[in-house]
Coordinates of C-alpha atoms and ligand atoms in Angstrom, one line a residue:
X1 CA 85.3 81.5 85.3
X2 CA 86.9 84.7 83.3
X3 CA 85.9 88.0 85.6
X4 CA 82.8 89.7 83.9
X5 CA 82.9 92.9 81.2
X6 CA 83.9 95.8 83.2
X7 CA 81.6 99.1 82.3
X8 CA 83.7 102.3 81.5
X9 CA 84.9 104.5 84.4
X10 CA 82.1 107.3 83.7
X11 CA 79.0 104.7 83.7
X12 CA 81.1 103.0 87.0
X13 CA 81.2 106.4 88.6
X14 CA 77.6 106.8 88.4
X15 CA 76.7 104.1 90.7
X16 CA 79.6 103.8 93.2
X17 CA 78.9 106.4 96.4
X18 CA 82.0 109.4 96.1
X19 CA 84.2 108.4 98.4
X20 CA 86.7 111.1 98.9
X21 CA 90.4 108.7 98.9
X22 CA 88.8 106.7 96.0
X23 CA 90.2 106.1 92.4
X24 CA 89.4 104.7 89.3
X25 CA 91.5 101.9 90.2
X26 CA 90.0 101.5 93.9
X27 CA 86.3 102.4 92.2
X28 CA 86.6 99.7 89.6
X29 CA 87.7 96.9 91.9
X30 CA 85.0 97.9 94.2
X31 CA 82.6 97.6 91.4
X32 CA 83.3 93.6 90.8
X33 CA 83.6 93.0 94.7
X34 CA 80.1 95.1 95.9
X35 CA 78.4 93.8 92.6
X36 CA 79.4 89.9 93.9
X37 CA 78.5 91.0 97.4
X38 CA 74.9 92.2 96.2
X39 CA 74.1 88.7 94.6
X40 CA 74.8 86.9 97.8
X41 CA 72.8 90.0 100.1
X42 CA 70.0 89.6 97.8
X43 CA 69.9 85.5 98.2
X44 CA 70.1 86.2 102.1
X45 CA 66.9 88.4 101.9
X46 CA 65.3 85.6 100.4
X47 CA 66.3 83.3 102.2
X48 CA 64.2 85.3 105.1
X49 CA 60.9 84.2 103.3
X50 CA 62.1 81.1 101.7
X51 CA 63.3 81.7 98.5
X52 CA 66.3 81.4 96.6
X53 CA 67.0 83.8 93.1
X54 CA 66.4 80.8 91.0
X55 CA 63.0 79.7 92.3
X56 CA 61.8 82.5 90.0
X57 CA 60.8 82.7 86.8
X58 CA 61.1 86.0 85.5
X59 CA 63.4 88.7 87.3
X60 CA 63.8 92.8 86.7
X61 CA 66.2 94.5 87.9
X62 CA 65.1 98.3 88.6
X63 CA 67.9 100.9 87.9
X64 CA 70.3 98.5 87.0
X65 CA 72.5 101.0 86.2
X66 CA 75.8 99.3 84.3
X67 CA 74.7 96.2 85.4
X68 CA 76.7 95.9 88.8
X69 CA 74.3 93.1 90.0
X70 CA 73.3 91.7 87.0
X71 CA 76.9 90.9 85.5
X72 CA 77.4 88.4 87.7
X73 CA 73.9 86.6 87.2
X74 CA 74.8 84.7 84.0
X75 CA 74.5 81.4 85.6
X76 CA 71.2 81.9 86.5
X77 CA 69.6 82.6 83.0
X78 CA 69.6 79.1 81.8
X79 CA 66.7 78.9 84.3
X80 CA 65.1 83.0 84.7
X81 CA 64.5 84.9 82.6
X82 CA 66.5 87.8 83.3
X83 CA 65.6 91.7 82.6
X84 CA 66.9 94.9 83.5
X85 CA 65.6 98.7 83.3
X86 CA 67.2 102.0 84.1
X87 CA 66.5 106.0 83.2
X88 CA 70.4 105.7 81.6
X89 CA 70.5 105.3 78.3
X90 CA 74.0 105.1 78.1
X91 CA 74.3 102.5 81.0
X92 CA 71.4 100.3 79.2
X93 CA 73.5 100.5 75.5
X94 CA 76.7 99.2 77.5
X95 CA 74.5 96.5 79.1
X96 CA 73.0 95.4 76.0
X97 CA 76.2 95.1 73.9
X98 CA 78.1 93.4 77.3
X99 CA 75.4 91.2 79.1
X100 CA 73.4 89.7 76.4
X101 CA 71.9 86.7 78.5
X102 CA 69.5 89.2 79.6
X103 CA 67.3 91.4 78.0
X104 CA 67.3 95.2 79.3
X105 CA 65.4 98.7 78.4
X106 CA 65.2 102.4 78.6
X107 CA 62.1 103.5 81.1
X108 CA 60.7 107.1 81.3
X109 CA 61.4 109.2 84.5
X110 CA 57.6 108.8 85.3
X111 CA 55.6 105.5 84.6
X112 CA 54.4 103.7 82.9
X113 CA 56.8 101.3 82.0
X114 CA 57.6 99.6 79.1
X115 CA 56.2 96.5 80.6
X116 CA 52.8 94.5 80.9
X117 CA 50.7 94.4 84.4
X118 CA 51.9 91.5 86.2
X119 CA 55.1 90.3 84.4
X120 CA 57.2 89.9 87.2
X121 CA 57.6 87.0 89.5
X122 CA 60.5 89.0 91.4
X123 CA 61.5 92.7 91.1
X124 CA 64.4 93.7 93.0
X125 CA 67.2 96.8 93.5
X126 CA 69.8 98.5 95.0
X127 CA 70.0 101.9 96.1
X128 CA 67.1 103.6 93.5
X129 CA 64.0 104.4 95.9
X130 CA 67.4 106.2 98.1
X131 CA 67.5 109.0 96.0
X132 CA 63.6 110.0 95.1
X133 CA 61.3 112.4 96.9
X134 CA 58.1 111.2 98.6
X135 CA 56.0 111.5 95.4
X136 CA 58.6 110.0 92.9
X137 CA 58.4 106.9 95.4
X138 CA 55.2 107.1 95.4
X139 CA 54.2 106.9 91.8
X140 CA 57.2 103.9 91.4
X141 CA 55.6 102.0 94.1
X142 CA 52.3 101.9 92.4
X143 CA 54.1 101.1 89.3
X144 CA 56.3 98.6 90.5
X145 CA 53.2 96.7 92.4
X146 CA 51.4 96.8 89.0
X147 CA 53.7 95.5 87.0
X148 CA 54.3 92.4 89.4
X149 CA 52.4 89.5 89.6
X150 CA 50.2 88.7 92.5
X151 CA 52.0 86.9 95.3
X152 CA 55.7 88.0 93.6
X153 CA 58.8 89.6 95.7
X154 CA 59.8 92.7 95.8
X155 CA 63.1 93.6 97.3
X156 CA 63.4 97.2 97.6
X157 CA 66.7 99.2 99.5
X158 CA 66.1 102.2 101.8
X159 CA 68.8 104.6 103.4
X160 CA 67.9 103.8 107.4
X161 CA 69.6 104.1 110.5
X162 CA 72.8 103.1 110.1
X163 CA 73.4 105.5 106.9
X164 CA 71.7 108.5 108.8
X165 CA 73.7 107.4 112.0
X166 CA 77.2 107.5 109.7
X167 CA 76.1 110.6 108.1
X168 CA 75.2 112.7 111.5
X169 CA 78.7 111.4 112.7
X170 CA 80.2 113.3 109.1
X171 CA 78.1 116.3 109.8
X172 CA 79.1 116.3 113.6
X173 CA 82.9 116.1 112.2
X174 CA 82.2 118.6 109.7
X175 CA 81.3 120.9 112.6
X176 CA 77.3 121.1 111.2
X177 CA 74.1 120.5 113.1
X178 CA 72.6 117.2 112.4
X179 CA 69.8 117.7 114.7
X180 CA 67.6 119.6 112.3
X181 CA 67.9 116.6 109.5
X182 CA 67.4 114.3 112.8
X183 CA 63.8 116.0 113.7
X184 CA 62.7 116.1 110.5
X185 CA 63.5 112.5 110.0
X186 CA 61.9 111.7 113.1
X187 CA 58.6 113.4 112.7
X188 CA 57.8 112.8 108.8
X189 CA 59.7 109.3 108.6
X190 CA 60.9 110.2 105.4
X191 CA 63.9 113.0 104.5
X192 CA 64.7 114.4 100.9
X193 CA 68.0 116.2 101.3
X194 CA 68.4 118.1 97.7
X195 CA 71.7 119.9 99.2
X196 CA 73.9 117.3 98.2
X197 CA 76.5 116.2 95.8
X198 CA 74.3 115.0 93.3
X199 CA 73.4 118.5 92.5
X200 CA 74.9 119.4 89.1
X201 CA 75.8 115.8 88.5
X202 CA 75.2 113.4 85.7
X203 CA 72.2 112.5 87.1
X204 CA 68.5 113.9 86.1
X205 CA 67.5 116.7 88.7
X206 CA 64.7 115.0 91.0
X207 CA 67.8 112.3 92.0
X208 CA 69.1 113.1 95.5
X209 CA 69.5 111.7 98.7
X210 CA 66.5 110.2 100.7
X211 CA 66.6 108.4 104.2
X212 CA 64.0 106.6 105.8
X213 CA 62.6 105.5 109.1
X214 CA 61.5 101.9 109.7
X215 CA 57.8 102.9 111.1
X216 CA 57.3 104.9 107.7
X217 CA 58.4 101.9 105.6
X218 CA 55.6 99.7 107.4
X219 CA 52.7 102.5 107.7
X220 CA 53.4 103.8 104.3
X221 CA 55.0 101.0 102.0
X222 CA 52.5 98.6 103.7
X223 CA 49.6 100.3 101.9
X224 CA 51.0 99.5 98.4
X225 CA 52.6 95.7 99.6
X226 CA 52.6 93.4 102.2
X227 CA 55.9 93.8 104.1
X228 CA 57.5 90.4 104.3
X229 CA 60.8 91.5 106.3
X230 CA 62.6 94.2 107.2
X231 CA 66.4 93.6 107.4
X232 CA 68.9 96.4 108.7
X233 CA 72.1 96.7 106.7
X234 CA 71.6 93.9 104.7
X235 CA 72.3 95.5 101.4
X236 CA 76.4 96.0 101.0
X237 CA 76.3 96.0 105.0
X238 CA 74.8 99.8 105.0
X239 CA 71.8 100.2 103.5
X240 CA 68.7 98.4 104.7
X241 CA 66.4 95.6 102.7
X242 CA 63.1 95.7 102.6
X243 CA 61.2 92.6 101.8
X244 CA 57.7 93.0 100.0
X245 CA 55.0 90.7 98.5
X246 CA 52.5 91.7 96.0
X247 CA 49.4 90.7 97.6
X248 CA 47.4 88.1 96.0
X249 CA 44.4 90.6 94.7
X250 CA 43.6 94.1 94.9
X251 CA 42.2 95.3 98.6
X252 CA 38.6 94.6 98.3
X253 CA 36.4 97.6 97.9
X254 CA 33.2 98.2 100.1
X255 CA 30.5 96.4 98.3
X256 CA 27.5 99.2 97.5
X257 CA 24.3 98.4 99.5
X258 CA 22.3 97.4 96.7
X259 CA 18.5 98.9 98.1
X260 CA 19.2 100.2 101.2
X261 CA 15.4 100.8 103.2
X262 CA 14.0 103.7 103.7
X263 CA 15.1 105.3 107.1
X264 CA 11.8 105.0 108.6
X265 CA 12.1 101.1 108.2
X266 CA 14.8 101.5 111.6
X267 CA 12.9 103.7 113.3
X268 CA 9.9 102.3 113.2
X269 CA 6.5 103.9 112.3
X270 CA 6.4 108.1 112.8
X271 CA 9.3 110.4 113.3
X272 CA 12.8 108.7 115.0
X273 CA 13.8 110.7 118.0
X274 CA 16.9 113.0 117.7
X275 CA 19.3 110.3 119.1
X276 CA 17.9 107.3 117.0
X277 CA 18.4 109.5 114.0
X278 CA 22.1 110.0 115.1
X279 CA 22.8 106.6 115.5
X280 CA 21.3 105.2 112.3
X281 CA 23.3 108.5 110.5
X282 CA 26.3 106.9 112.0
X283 CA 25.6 103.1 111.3
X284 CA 24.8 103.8 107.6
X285 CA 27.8 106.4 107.3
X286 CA 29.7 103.5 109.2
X287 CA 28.3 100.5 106.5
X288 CA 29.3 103.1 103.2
X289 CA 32.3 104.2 104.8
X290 CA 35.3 103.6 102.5
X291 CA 38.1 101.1 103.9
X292 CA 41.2 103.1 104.3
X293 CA 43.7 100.6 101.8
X294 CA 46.4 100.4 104.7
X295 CA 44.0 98.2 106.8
X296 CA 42.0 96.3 103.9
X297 CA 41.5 92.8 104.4
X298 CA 40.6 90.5 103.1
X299 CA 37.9 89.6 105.7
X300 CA 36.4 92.8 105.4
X301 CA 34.6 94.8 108.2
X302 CA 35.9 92.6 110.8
X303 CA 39.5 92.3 109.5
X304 CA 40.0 96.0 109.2
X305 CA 39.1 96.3 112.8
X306 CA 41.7 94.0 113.7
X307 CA 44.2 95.7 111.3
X308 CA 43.8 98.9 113.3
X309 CA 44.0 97.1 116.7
X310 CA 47.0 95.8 115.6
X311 CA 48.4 99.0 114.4
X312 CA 47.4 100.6 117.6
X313 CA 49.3 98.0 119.8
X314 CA 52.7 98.3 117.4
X315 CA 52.5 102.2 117.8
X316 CA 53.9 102.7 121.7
X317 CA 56.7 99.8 120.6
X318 CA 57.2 101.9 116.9
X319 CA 57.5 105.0 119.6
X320 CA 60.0 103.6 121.8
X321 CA 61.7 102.2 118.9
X322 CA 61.8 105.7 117.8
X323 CA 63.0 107.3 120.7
X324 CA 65.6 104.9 121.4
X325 CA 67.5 105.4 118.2
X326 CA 67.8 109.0 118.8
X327 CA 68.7 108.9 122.0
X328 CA 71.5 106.2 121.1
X329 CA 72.9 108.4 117.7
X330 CA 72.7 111.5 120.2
X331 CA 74.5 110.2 122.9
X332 CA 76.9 108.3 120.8
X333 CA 77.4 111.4 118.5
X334 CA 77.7 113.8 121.8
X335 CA 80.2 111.5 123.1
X336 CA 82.2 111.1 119.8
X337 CA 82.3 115.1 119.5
X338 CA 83.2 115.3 122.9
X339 CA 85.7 112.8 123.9
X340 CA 89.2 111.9 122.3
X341 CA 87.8 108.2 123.2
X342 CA 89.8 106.0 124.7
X343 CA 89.8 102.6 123.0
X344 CA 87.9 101.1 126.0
X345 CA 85.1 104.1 126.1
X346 CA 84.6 103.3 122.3
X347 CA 84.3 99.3 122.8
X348 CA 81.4 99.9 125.3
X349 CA 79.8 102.0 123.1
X350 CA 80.2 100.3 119.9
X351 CA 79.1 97.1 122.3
X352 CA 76.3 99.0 123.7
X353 CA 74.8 100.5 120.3
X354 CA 75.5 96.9 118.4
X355 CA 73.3 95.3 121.5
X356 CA 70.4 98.0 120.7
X357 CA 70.5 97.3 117.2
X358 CA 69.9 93.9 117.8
X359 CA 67.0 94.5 119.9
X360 CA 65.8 96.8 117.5
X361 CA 66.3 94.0 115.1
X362 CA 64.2 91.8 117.0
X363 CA 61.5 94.2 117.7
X364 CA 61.2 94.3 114.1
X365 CA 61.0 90.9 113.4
X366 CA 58.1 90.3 116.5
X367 CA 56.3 93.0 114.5
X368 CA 56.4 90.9 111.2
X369 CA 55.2 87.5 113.2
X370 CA 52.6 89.4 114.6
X371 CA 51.2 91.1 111.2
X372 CA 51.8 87.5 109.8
X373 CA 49.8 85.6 112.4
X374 CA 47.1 88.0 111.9
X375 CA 47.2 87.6 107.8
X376 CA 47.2 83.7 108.7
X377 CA 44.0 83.9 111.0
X378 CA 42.4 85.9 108.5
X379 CA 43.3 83.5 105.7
X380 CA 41.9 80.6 107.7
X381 CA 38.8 82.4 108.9
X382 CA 37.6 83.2 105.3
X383 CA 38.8 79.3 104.3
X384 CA 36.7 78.5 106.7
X385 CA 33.2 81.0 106.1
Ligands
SAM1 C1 72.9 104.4 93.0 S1 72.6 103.9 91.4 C2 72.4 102.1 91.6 C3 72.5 101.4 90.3 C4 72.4 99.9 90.5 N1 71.2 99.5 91.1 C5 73.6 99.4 91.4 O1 73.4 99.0 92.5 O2 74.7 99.4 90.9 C6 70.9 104.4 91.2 C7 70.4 104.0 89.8 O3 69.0 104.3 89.8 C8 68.7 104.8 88.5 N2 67.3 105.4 88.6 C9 67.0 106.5 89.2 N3 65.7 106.8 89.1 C10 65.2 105.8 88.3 C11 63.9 105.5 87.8 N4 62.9 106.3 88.1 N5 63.7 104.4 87.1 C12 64.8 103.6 86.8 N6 66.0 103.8 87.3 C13 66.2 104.9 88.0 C14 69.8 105.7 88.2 O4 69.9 106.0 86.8 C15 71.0 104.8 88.7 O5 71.4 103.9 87.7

């Protein structure tokens, strides 16, 4: 097979991470080996819920940049239908004139896109939510669930642990503080550091660098998808996947009571005492009460209870997640400052902090069967009513 178009060196440069010893030589070779690399991480994400690229119909791309990914996707558009969208002009001329088995556009900074509601079977990319603030993401999320359709994969990246971990470890060397990026992190789940290198770059100037912590992903993605998987450094061995489906129908909204009786009706004939009149305030506030969207269900009343029970049991093992990774990336970053290692030091660490990231691994995935098994019970209970 010949070796795909190769973008220019600016367009290249705008999607590779500086890295201070590179050069256009090293840059462009990393360009064809990460882009081959991405194909396979995102057919191992799949493969965590079942799927394969090609079982889809139509694909997007979101920010494909100068098509690192999509060059090498060729093979598959005899089958997909393959699309790709980015804010860079320039990037999406080059892919147009290189890649023509796929078809690509120009979308606003904002939504909406340039694309119907549901169009999607699969929407996937690398590295794009990594560099918006909270209410960029925000806006895309809503954007990117509406123009999927229902039951459809998202794979999204995020900057977690690891990335955080490596960059406390460059601060530490640099002889700056990571501790007040680290509590920041810690308490909001999300971080938006503007003082970075993207500053004055070719890039617009909301695009920075965002990191975020697992728990957020599930309390605060979850509200927009259901979160299918959640796989640390699966994307170019640094950057973690995230594995979303668009849920089948829109949360279902608390049905009005259509003639609700009069008040006296509960109480019985004359005035209610003080208490019933509580209590009947509180059941009907209860009954008209909105459904928060992060624990709709399907099975209504009954399901969102168990949504919040659930959330409730996660929270101490979201906690302890939580508190082990900073006590890890402090200890290991205390040590690191401290210590010259010796080779042995560093292989019990590097052993030790590989063991907790399993575990942490494993945690996660419990926490996925356990939302899963509840979705399933829910399913079959309103199979079965
Ligand atoms: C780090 S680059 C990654 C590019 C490509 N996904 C890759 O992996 O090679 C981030 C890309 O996201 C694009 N981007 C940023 N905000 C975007 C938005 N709101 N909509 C579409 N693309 C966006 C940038 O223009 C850039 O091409």
């Amino acid at each position: 097979m010949t070796p795909p178009p190769l973008p220019p060196d600016e367009l290249i440069d705008r999607v590779t991470p500086g890295v201070a010893e590179a050069t256009a030589e090293t840059n462009r070779a990393d360009f064809r080996t990460s882009g081959r690399q991405s194909v396979q991480d995102l057919e191992h994400a799949l493969a965590a819920i079942d799927r394969r690229l090609d079982s889809y119909g139509r694909i997007l791309e979101f920010g494909c940049g100068c098509g690192r990914i999509m060059v090498w996707l060729e093979p598959l558009a005899a089958r997909c239908s393959l699309h790709g969208t980015d804010i860079d002009e320039a990037a999406i001329q080059w892919c147009r004139k290189n890649l023509p088995f796929a078809e690509f556009g120009v979308n606003p900074h904002e939504p909406p896109m340039q694309y119907g509601d549901a169009m999607f079977d699969l929407v996937y990319n690398h590295s794009v939510l990594t560099h918006l603030d909270e209410r960029h993401q925000d806006v895309w999320m809503a954007e990117l669930r509406r123009i999927t359709k229902p039951g459809g994969t998202v794979l999204l990246t995020v900057h977690g642990e690891q990335v955080f971990e490596d960059n406390e470890i460059a601060m530490a060397g640099a002889g700056e503080d990571p501790r007040r990026w680290r509590e920041q992190l810690e308490s909001d789940g999300i971080l938006f550091v503007e003082q970075d290198s993207y500053t004055g770059s070719a890039h617009p100037d909301f695009y920075h660098t965002t990191f975020h912590a697992p728990w957020y992903v599930f309390e605060h993605w979850g509200r927009f998808f259901s979160i299918r998987a959640y796989l640390p450094r699966a994307a170019l061995s640094f950057q973690d996947i995230v594995v979303l489906e668009r849920p089948d129908d829109d949360p279902p909204r608390p049905r009005p009571v259509a003639a609700r009786p009069a008040k006296e009706a509960f109480g019985g004939p004359g005035p209610a005492a003080d208490g019933e009149t509580n209590l009947m305030a509180r059941v009907e506030a209860e009954l008209t009460r909105e459904i928060a969207p992060r624990y709709a269900s399907r099975f209504g009343r009954p399901g969102e209870l168990a949504r919040r029970v659930l959330l409730r049991l996660m929270r101490p093992y979201i906690l302890i997640e939580r508190d082990l990774d900073r006590e890890l990336a402090g200890a290991i970053a205390d040590t690191r400052r401290q210590l010259r290692m010796p080779p042995l030091v560093k292989d019990v660490l590097d052993r030790h902090s590989e063991r907790m990231k399993r575990l942490e691994g494993d945690l996660r995935v419990e926490l996925v069967r356990l939302a899963d098994r509840l979705d399933r019970v829910e399913r079959r209970g309103s199979n079965d009513g």
